C-alpha cells in the first residue's frame, strides 16, 4: 500500500529551505560518483530515492530485472524517508559524491542545475541510450529546463478533488467536468445545510491548487524567474478561505490540525479536499466511507489549468558512467515488467508501454487511471508552469503561512506580506 504522501510532502517542505542551502553544491563537476568498474568490465552505479519499505521492495525487484538484462551493470541502492533523503543528498552533493541516479521532483530542477549537480541527459538520448518517445500526455517535456533534459518522468499525477461520495449524494451535489467555482461554492452550502458537514478541508495552503486557479485567470504561481501573481491576488484567495471557515463552508482548521496526520475527509470533518490524485489511496485505508475523485472547478466552464505532474529520475553530473545510468533510467521508465512490479506506487506510469502493461483491479487505482484518462479525453491538460530556482522554498512558505492563517495565528494582510518577503528572498538567491 502507498504510504501517506501528504505527510511525506509536508516533511520535506519543512526542511527544504534550510537543507538546500548547503554550501559547496556549486563545486566544479569532476569525475567521481560511482566506482570505476571491475576488471571484467562490470560497473556499479548508485541509485537513491525517498519512500517507505514497500517502495523499496518494488524497486529492488525492478533492479533485479535490469541486472539480468544488463549483467555488466550493478546497481547499489539507498533509500530514506523524504526528510532524511534530502539531508543525506545535500551532504553527498556538497562533498562531491552524489548518487549516480536519484529520484527528483520539478521544484528542485533549476536549484540543482544552478549548483552544477544535474547531468543533461540530452546527449544520451542522441546516443541512443535513452528514449524519450512513448510518453503519455506531453510528459516527455516535464523534465526539460532551459533546453536541457534534467529529469525523466516515471509516473504521473494531477490535482483532483477527493470527495466523500455518500455525503455528496446526501447533499444532492454531482460535480462534473466543466463545473465552475460558483457551482463549487453553491455545493459547499448544500453540503453544510443538507449533510451537516463542512464542504471542504480548506484550500488555504495547497499551492498547486492556487496555481491552477491563477492559470485559469491568465496568470500562474511561478514564471521562469519569479512569482506570477500580485499581493492583491493572494489576499483575495486567503480572505475568501477565511470567510468560508467562518460560514462553516470550510472546516475548522483547529479541528483539522487535531486529527493530523489523518485526513479531515476520512476523519469526517470535511466532505472533500483538493490533493494529488495518486494520494487518494490513503482515504480508503483511513476512513469508513466511499471516496471518489471529482473534477477541478473552473472559472469559465472550460479551462482547469491542469497538467500532469511527475516524480522523475535524474542523474549526477559527476557520474563516471553516464551511458549506464541512461540505460538504467530507460529501463525503469519503458520496461513493461517494471510497471507490473511498481504499479501506481509513484503515480500512473509515465510511458504508454508501462501504462498498458499494468491494469489495476482494485477500485482506488482504477479510479485514478480513469480520472487521468478523463483529463486527456476532455483536452484540459496544459504544459506545467515553470519552476524557478527557489520554488521549493516558496512552496514551503506557502504551506506554513497558509496554515497560520487558517489557525488564526496571522491576519491575512500580514500573511501576504510575509509570504512575498520570504519568496522574493528565496527567488533572488
Short mmCIF file of C-alpha atoms in Angstrom, two decimals:
data_model
loop_
_atom_site.label_atom_id
_atom_site.label_comp_id
_atom_site.label_asym_id
_atom_site.label_seq_id
_atom_site.Cartn_x
_atom_site.Cartn_y
_atom_site.Cartn_z
CA UNK A 1 0.00 0.00 0.00
CA UNK A 2 1.12 3.55 -0.63
CA UNK A 3 2.18 5.49 2.43
CA UNK A 4 0.68 8.88 3.19
CA UNK A 5 2.44 11.11 0.70
CA UNK A 6 0.77 14.24 2.08
CA UNK A 7 2.65 13.67 5.33
CA UNK A 8 5.88 12.98 3.47
CA UNK A 9 5.42 16.11 1.40
CA UNK A 10 4.91 18.27 4.47
CA UNK A 11 8.04 16.80 6.00
CA UNK A 12 10.26 17.65 3.07
CA UNK A 13 8.86 21.15 2.79
CA UNK A 14 9.69 21.88 6.42
CA UNK A 15 13.38 21.33 5.72
CA UNK A 16 13.54 22.42 2.10
CA UNK A 17 14.60 25.98 2.69
CA UNK A 18 17.37 25.15 5.14
CA UNK A 19 18.75 21.91 3.79
CA UNK A 20 19.05 23.06 0.21
CA UNK A 21 21.24 25.97 1.22
CA UNK A 22 24.18 23.68 1.98
CA UNK A 23 27.38 25.28 0.79
CA UNK A 24 29.55 23.72 -1.86
CA UNK A 25 26.91 22.40 -4.25
CA UNK A 26 28.34 24.61 -6.97
CA UNK A 27 31.71 22.85 -6.97
CA UNK A 28 33.15 22.08 -10.37
CA UNK A 29 31.90 18.76 -11.71
CA UNK A 30 34.73 16.28 -11.91
CA UNK A 31 34.86 12.56 -12.46
CA UNK A 32 33.59 10.96 -9.28
CA UNK A 33 30.45 9.23 -8.07
CA UNK A 34 30.12 5.55 -8.97
CA UNK A 35 33.12 3.26 -8.86
CA UNK A 36 35.49 2.92 -11.83
CA UNK A 37 34.42 -0.61 -12.63
CA UNK A 38 35.97 -4.04 -12.19
CA UNK A 39 38.50 -5.86 -14.30
CA UNK A 40 35.81 -7.76 -16.23
CA UNK A 41 34.14 -4.54 -17.37
CA UNK A 42 31.38 -4.59 -14.76
CA UNK A 43 30.45 -1.16 -13.38
CA UNK A 44 28.43 -0.18 -10.34
CA UNK A 45 26.05 2.76 -10.21
CA UNK A 46 24.41 4.17 -7.09
CA UNK A 47 20.64 4.78 -7.08
CA UNK A 48 18.87 6.71 -4.29
CA UNK A 49 15.22 7.54 -3.70
CA UNK A 50 12.78 8.53 -0.98
CA UNK A 51 9.94 6.34 0.18
CA UNK A 52 8.98 3.54 2.52
CA UNK A 53 9.80 -0.17 2.66
CA UNK A 54 7.04 -1.15 0.23
CA UNK A 55 8.51 1.11 -2.47
CA UNK A 56 11.98 -0.22 -1.72
CA UNK A 57 10.88 -3.80 -2.22
CA UNK A 58 9.25 -2.97 -5.55
CA UNK A 59 12.30 -1.07 -6.76
CA UNK A 60 14.67 -3.85 -5.75
CA UNK A 61 12.60 -6.34 -7.76
CA UNK A 62 12.78 -3.99 -10.76
CA UNK A 63 16.55 -3.67 -10.36
CA UNK A 64 16.88 -7.46 -10.38
CA UNK A 65 15.24 -7.47 -13.82
CA UNK A 66 17.58 -4.73 -15.01
CA UNK A 67 20.70 -6.54 -13.80
CA UNK A 68 19.53 -9.69 -15.55
CA UNK A 69 19.28 -7.81 -18.85
CA UNK A 70 22.48 -5.82 -18.23
CA UNK A 71 24.78 -8.23 -16.35
CA UNK A 72 27.72 -5.82 -16.62
CA UNK A 73 25.87 -3.12 -14.67
CA UNK A 74 25.32 -3.49 -10.93
CA UNK A 75 23.04 -1.13 -9.01
CA UNK A 76 23.77 -0.20 -5.40
CA UNK A 77 20.62 1.09 -3.71
CA UNK A 78 19.84 3.53 -0.92
CA UNK A 79 16.53 4.97 0.26
CA UNK A 80 15.31 7.22 3.04
CA UNK A 81 12.11 8.94 4.18
CA UNK A 82 11.60 12.35 2.49
CA UNK A 83 13.37 14.47 5.08
CA UNK A 84 16.32 12.15 5.59
CA UNK A 85 16.74 11.66 1.84
CA UNK A 86 17.31 15.34 1.14
CA UNK A 87 19.56 15.83 4.15
CA UNK A 88 21.77 12.96 3.01
CA UNK A 89 21.63 14.03 -0.63
CA UNK A 90 22.77 17.56 0.20
CA UNK A 91 25.63 16.23 2.29
CA UNK A 92 26.71 13.95 -0.56
CA UNK A 93 26.36 16.66 -3.18
CA UNK A 94 28.26 19.24 -1.15
CA UNK A 95 31.02 16.66 -0.63
CA UNK A 96 31.25 15.94 -4.35
CA UNK A 97 29.84 12.42 -4.14
CA UNK A 98 26.13 12.41 -5.04
CA UNK A 99 24.44 9.19 -6.22
CA UNK A 100 24.73 8.44 -9.94
CA UNK A 101 20.95 8.42 -10.37
CA UNK A 102 18.25 9.57 -7.97
CA UNK A 103 14.57 10.34 -7.57
CA UNK A 104 13.75 14.00 -8.12
CA UNK A 105 10.87 16.47 -8.40
CA UNK A 106 10.20 19.51 -10.57
CA UNK A 107 10.70 22.05 -7.78
CA UNK A 108 14.37 21.11 -7.49
CA UNK A 109 15.49 21.06 -11.14
CA UNK A 110 16.61 24.67 -11.50
CA UNK A 111 18.02 24.74 -7.98
CA UNK A 112 20.31 21.78 -8.52
CA UNK A 113 21.11 22.74 -12.08
CA UNK A 114 22.31 26.10 -10.79
CA UNK A 115 24.58 24.22 -8.40
CA UNK A 116 26.07 22.17 -11.21
CA UNK A 117 24.71 18.89 -9.82
CA UNK A 118 22.46 17.60 -12.61
CA UNK A 119 23.55 15.83 -15.79
CA UNK A 120 21.98 16.99 -19.06
CA UNK A 121 20.72 13.68 -20.46
CA UNK A 122 20.20 15.06 -23.97
CA UNK A 123 23.50 13.59 -25.18
CA UNK A 124 22.40 10.14 -24.02
CA UNK A 125 19.17 10.50 -25.97
CA UNK A 126 21.18 11.40 -29.07
CA UNK A 127 23.48 8.42 -28.46
CA UNK A 128 20.51 6.05 -28.33
CA UNK A 129 20.95 5.07 -24.68
CA UNK A 130 17.75 6.78 -23.55
CA UNK A 131 14.46 7.11 -25.43
CA UNK A 132 12.09 10.00 -24.85
CA UNK A 133 9.46 8.51 -27.15
CA UNK A 134 6.21 6.95 -26.00
CA UNK A 135 5.47 9.20 -23.02
CA UNK A 136 1.87 10.00 -22.14
CA UNK A 137 0.21 13.42 -22.48
CA UNK A 138 3.33 15.51 -23.01
CA UNK A 139 5.24 14.14 -20.03
CA UNK A 140 8.40 13.85 -22.15
CA UNK A 141 8.80 17.64 -21.73
CA UNK A 142 8.31 17.60 -17.97
CA UNK A 143 12.00 17.40 -17.07
CA UNK A 144 13.23 19.86 -19.71
CA UNK A 145 14.60 23.09 -18.27
CA UNK A 146 16.25 25.82 -20.34
CA UNK A 147 16.91 23.43 -23.22
CA UNK A 148 18.41 20.71 -21.00
CA UNK A 149 16.94 17.33 -20.13
CA UNK A 150 17.43 17.20 -16.37
CA UNK A 151 14.86 14.58 -15.39
CA UNK A 152 12.85 11.72 -16.89
CA UNK A 153 9.29 11.11 -15.59
CA UNK A 154 8.49 7.75 -14.01
CA UNK A 155 4.84 8.38 -13.16
CA UNK A 156 2.12 10.98 -13.43
CA UNK A 157 -0.45 12.63 -11.23
CA UNK A 158 -2.74 15.62 -11.37
CA UNK A 159 -4.72 17.71 -8.91
CA UNK A 160 -8.20 16.47 -8.09
CA UNK A 161 -10.99 16.99 -5.60
CA UNK A 162 -11.33 13.95 -3.33
CA UNK A 163 -14.90 13.62 -2.08
CA UNK A 164 -16.87 11.55 0.39
CA UNK A 165 -19.36 10.14 -2.10
CA UNK A 166 -22.08 9.43 0.47
CA UNK A 167 -22.00 13.00 1.78
CA UNK A 168 -22.13 14.47 -1.73
CA UNK A 169 -25.07 12.19 -2.61
CA UNK A 170 -26.93 13.14 0.57
CA UNK A 171 -26.47 16.83 -0.29
CA UNK A 172 -27.59 16.29 -3.88
CA UNK A 173 -24.30 17.50 -5.34
CA UNK A 174 -22.91 15.91 -8.51
CA UNK A 175 -19.69 17.60 -9.71
CA UNK A 176 -19.00 17.23 -13.42
CA UNK A 177 -16.24 18.29 -15.78
CA UNK A 178 -16.64 22.00 -16.51
CA UNK A 179 -18.35 22.99 -13.28
CA UNK A 180 -17.38 26.47 -12.12
CA UNK A 181 -16.15 27.94 -8.84
CA UNK A 182 -19.64 29.42 -8.42
CA UNK A 183 -21.02 25.88 -8.71
CA UNK A 184 -18.43 24.72 -6.20
CA UNK A 185 -19.36 27.49 -3.72
CA UNK A 186 -23.04 26.59 -4.07
CA UNK A 187 -22.15 22.93 -3.48
CA UNK A 188 -20.33 23.82 -0.25
CA UNK A 189 -23.50 25.49 1.04
CA UNK A 190 -25.66 22.49 0.11
CA UNK A 191 -23.29 20.13 1.89
CA UNK A 192 -23.27 22.29 5.01
CA UNK A 193 -27.05 22.70 5.05
CA UNK A 194 -28.17 19.22 3.97
CA UNK A 195 -25.38 16.96 5.23
CA UNK A 196 -24.32 18.92 8.30
CA UNK A 197 -20.65 18.87 7.40
CA UNK A 198 -18.10 21.39 6.11
CA UNK A 199 -17.83 21.08 2.36
CA UNK A 200 -14.05 21.30 2.15
CA UNK A 201 -10.99 20.95 4.37
CA UNK A 202 -9.97 24.43 3.23
CA UNK A 203 -7.54 25.11 0.37
CA UNK A 204 -5.53 27.77 2.24
CA UNK A 205 -2.11 26.35 1.60
CA UNK A 206 -2.47 23.99 -1.38
CA UNK A 207 -0.02 25.79 -3.63
CA UNK A 208 -0.69 23.65 -6.67
CA UNK A 209 -4.44 24.28 -6.48
CA UNK A 210 -3.84 28.01 -6.25
CA UNK A 211 -1.56 27.66 -9.27
CA UNK A 212 -4.46 26.12 -11.23
CA UNK A 213 -6.78 28.93 -10.18
CA UNK A 214 -4.23 31.52 -11.30
CA UNK A 215 -3.70 29.70 -14.61
CA UNK A 216 -7.45 29.74 -15.19
CA UNK A 217 -7.25 33.52 -14.92
CA UNK A 218 -4.28 34.09 -17.23
CA UNK A 219 -1.62 34.10 -14.53
CA UNK A 220 0.46 31.44 -12.76
CA UNK A 221 2.08 30.84 -9.40
CA UNK A 222 5.54 30.92 -10.98
CA UNK A 223 7.13 32.45 -14.02
CA UNK A 224 10.57 31.25 -15.12
CA UNK A 225 12.27 33.69 -12.76
CA UNK A 226 9.78 34.66 -10.08
CA UNK A 227 6.18 34.81 -8.86
CA UNK A 228 3.45 35.27 -11.44
CA UNK A 229 0.84 36.98 -9.26
CA UNK A 230 0.44 40.07 -7.07
CA UNK A 231 -0.17 40.56 -3.36
CA UNK A 232 -3.78 41.55 -4.10
CA UNK A 233 -4.38 38.17 -5.76
CA UNK A 234 -3.21 36.19 -2.75
CA UNK A 235 -5.07 38.47 -0.34
CA UNK A 236 -8.34 37.68 -2.16
CA UNK A 237 -7.62 33.93 -2.07
CA UNK A 238 -6.85 33.76 1.63
CA UNK A 239 -9.63 36.18 2.58
CA UNK A 240 -12.20 34.04 0.77
CA UNK A 241 -10.96 30.93 2.60
CA UNK A 242 -11.11 32.73 5.94
CA UNK A 243 -14.71 33.80 5.32
CA UNK A 244 -15.65 30.28 4.24
CA UNK A 245 -14.43 28.88 7.56
CA UNK A 246 -16.47 31.49 9.45
CA UNK A 247 -19.56 30.43 7.49
CA UNK A 248 -18.97 26.71 8.07
CA UNK A 249 -18.31 26.02 4.40
CA UNK A 250 -14.69 25.04 5.10
CA UNK A 251 -13.62 23.00 8.11
CA UNK A 252 -12.49 24.47 11.42
CA UNK A 253 -8.73 24.46 10.97
CA UNK A 254 -8.08 23.72 14.63
CA UNK A 255 -10.09 20.50 14.31
CA UNK A 256 -8.21 19.64 11.12
CA UNK A 257 -4.90 20.10 12.96
CA UNK A 258 -6.04 17.99 15.90
CA UNK A 259 -6.60 14.83 13.86
CA UNK A 260 -3.42 15.01 11.76
CA UNK A 261 -1.90 13.02 10.17
CA UNK A 262 -5.38 11.64 9.47
CA UNK A 263 -7.23 13.47 6.73
CA UNK A 264 -10.16 15.73 7.55
CA UNK A 265 -12.17 13.86 4.91
CA UNK A 266 -11.58 10.38 6.30
CA UNK A 267 -11.98 11.89 9.79
CA UNK A 268 -15.49 13.06 8.78
CA UNK A 269 -14.76 16.72 9.41
CA UNK A 270 -15.00 17.74 5.74
CA UNK A 271 -16.73 16.30 2.68
CA UNK A 272 -13.81 16.85 0.33
CA UNK A 273 -10.36 18.30 -0.21
CA UNK A 274 -8.00 19.08 -3.07
CA UNK A 275 -4.92 16.89 -3.44
CA UNK A 276 -2.91 14.90 -5.98
CA UNK A 277 -4.94 12.07 -7.47
CA UNK A 278 -2.38 9.35 -6.64
CA UNK A 279 -2.52 10.29 -2.94
CA UNK A 280 -6.12 9.11 -2.73
CA UNK A 281 -5.39 5.58 -1.58
CA UNK A 282 -4.95 6.99 1.93
CA UNK A 283 -8.66 7.79 2.32
CA UNK A 284 -9.82 4.22 1.89
CA UNK A 285 -7.22 2.99 4.37
CA UNK A 286 -8.07 5.72 6.91
CA UNK A 287 -11.84 6.11 6.64
CA UNK A 288 -15.07 4.17 6.68
CA UNK A 289 -16.91 5.80 3.78
CA UNK A 290 -16.64 5.52 0.00
CA UNK A 291 -14.42 8.10 -1.68
CA UNK A 292 -14.12 9.35 -5.24
CA UNK A 293 -12.33 11.83 -7.49
CA UNK A 294 -14.12 14.91 -8.79
CA UNK A 295 -13.00 17.45 -11.42
CA UNK A 296 -11.27 20.74 -10.63
CA UNK A 297 -13.73 23.68 -10.75
CA UNK A 298 -13.17 26.25 -13.49
CA UNK A 299 -13.53 29.97 -13.96
CA UNK A 300 -15.12 29.81 -17.42
CA UNK A 301 -16.50 26.26 -17.55
CA UNK A 302 -13.65 25.07 -19.76
CA UNK A 303 -10.12 25.86 -18.58
CA UNK A 304 -8.95 23.96 -15.48
CA UNK A 305 -5.26 24.95 -15.79
CA UNK A 306 -4.32 21.32 -15.11
CA UNK A 307 -1.18 19.46 -16.11
CA UNK A 308 0.30 16.09 -15.30
CA UNK A 309 2.95 16.23 -12.60
CA UNK A 310 5.53 13.56 -12.02
CA UNK A 311 8.31 12.12 -9.96
CA UNK A 312 11.45 11.88 -12.06
CA UNK A 313 14.79 10.16 -12.30
CA UNK A 314 17.77 12.50 -12.59
CA UNK A 315 21.48 11.79 -12.99
CA UNK A 316 24.53 13.29 -11.35
CA UNK A 317 26.82 15.41 -13.47
CA UNK A 318 29.68 13.76 -11.62
CA UNK A 319 28.85 10.19 -12.61
CA UNK A 320 31.62 8.23 -14.29
CA UNK A 321 29.03 6.10 -16.06
CA UNK A 322 26.56 8.31 -17.97
CA UNK A 323 25.81 5.61 -20.54
CA UNK A 324 24.97 3.00 -17.93
CA UNK A 325 22.90 5.50 -15.94
CA UNK A 326 20.93 6.37 -19.08
CA UNK A 327 20.35 2.70 -19.84
CA UNK A 328 19.10 2.20 -16.30
CA UNK A 329 16.68 5.17 -16.50
CA UNK A 330 15.49 3.98 -19.88
CA UNK A 331 14.73 0.53 -18.50
CA UNK A 332 12.90 1.88 -15.45
CA UNK A 333 10.54 4.08 -17.48
CA UNK A 334 9.94 1.87 -20.54
CA UNK A 335 10.15 -1.80 -19.46
CA UNK A 336 6.61 -3.22 -19.15
CA UNK A 337 7.58 -5.69 -16.42
CA UNK A 338 8.71 -2.80 -14.23
CA UNK A 339 5.19 -1.38 -14.39
CA UNK A 340 3.76 -4.73 -13.32
CA UNK A 341 6.03 -4.62 -10.26
CA UNK A 342 5.72 -0.92 -9.37
CA UNK A 343 2.00 -0.47 -10.03
CA UNK A 344 0.93 3.07 -9.16
CA UNK A 345 3.43 3.45 -6.32
CA UNK A 346 4.95 6.54 -7.99
CA UNK A 347 1.83 7.59 -9.87
CA UNK A 348 0.29 6.34 -13.10
CA UNK A 349 3.13 5.03 -15.35
CA UNK A 350 4.56 7.82 -17.50
CA UNK A 351 5.04 5.83 -20.72
CA UNK A 352 2.29 4.24 -22.76
CA UNK A 353 4.05 0.86 -22.76
CA UNK A 354 4.07 0.74 -18.97
CA UNK A 355 0.57 2.21 -18.72
CA UNK A 356 -0.74 -0.60 -20.94
CA UNK A 357 1.23 -3.25 -19.03
CA UNK A 358 -0.35 -2.58 -15.64
CA UNK A 359 -4.13 -2.62 -15.38
CA UNK A 360 -5.23 -2.09 -11.79
CA UNK A 361 -8.02 -4.26 -10.45
CA UNK A 362 -8.66 -2.51 -7.13
CA UNK A 363 -11.27 0.29 -7.13
CA UNK A 364 -8.95 3.06 -5.90
CA UNK A 365 -6.24 2.67 -8.51
CA UNK A 366 -8.82 2.07 -11.24
CA UNK A 367 -10.41 5.38 -10.28
CA UNK A 368 -7.04 7.15 -10.51
CA UNK A 369 -6.43 5.77 -14.00
CA UNK A 370 -9.95 6.69 -15.11
CA UNK A 371 -9.59 10.20 -13.71
CA UNK A 372 -6.34 10.88 -15.57
CA UNK A 373 -7.81 9.44 -18.76
CA UNK A 374 -10.80 11.74 -18.34
CA UNK A 375 -8.42 14.72 -18.32
CA UNK A 376 -6.87 13.55 -21.58
CA UNK A 377 -10.28 12.96 -23.14
CA UNK A 378 -11.52 16.38 -22.02
CA UNK A 379 -8.46 18.06 -23.54
CA UNK A 380 -7.80 20.20 -20.46
CA UNK A 381 -4.14 19.31 -19.90
CA UNK A 382 -1.55 22.04 -20.50
CA UNK A 383 2.25 22.32 -20.05
CA UNK A 384 3.37 22.65 -16.44
CA UNK A 385 4.15 26.09 -15.05
CA UNK A 386 7.94 26.70 -14.96
CA UNK A 387 9.51 26.41 -11.51
CA UNK A 388 12.37 28.87 -10.86
CA UNK A 389 15.35 28.37 -8.59
CA UNK A 390 13.90 28.78 -5.09
CA UNK A 391 10.45 27.37 -5.91
CA UNK A 392 10.72 24.75 -3.17
CA UNK A 393 11.31 27.45 -0.55
CA UNK A 394 8.27 29.38 -1.81
CA UNK A 395 6.12 26.28 -1.55
CA UNK A 396 7.32 25.63 1.99
CA UNK A 397 6.46 29.24 2.93
CA UNK A 398 3.01 29.00 1.31
CA UNK A 399 2.27 25.81 3.24
CA UNK A 400 3.43 27.17 6.59
CA UNK A 401 1.95 30.67 6.34
CA UNK A 402 -1.32 29.38 4.93
CA UNK A 403 -1.66 27.09 7.96
CA UNK A 404 -1.02 30.08 10.24
CA UNK A 405 -3.84 32.00 8.55
CA UNK A 406 -6.18 29.05 8.88
CA UNK A 407 -5.40 28.64 12.57
CA UNK A 408 -5.93 32.35 13.24
CA UNK A 409 -2.30 32.91 14.16
CA UNK A 410 -1.68 35.52 11.46
CA UNK A 411 -4.06 38.04 9.81
CA UNK A 412 -4.39 37.86 6.04
CA UNK A 413 -2.65 41.17 5.27
CA UNK A 414 0.35 40.27 7.41
CA UNK A 415 0.45 36.75 5.97
CA UNK A 416 0.53 38.02 2.39
CA UNK A 417 3.37 40.44 3.14
CA UNK A 418 5.32 37.70 4.95
CA UNK A 419 4.91 35.27 2.06
CA UNK A 420 6.09 37.78 -0.53
CA UNK A 421 9.04 38.82 1.64
CA UNK A 422 10.24 35.24 2.08
CA UNK A 423 9.60 34.32 -1.57
CA UNK A 424 11.42 37.32 -3.01
CA UNK A 425 14.42 36.50 -0.84
CA UNK A 426 14.40 32.85 -1.94
CA UNK A 427 13.99 33.68 -5.61
CA UNK A 428 16.75 36.27 -5.52
CA UNK A 429 19.40 33.83 -4.26
#
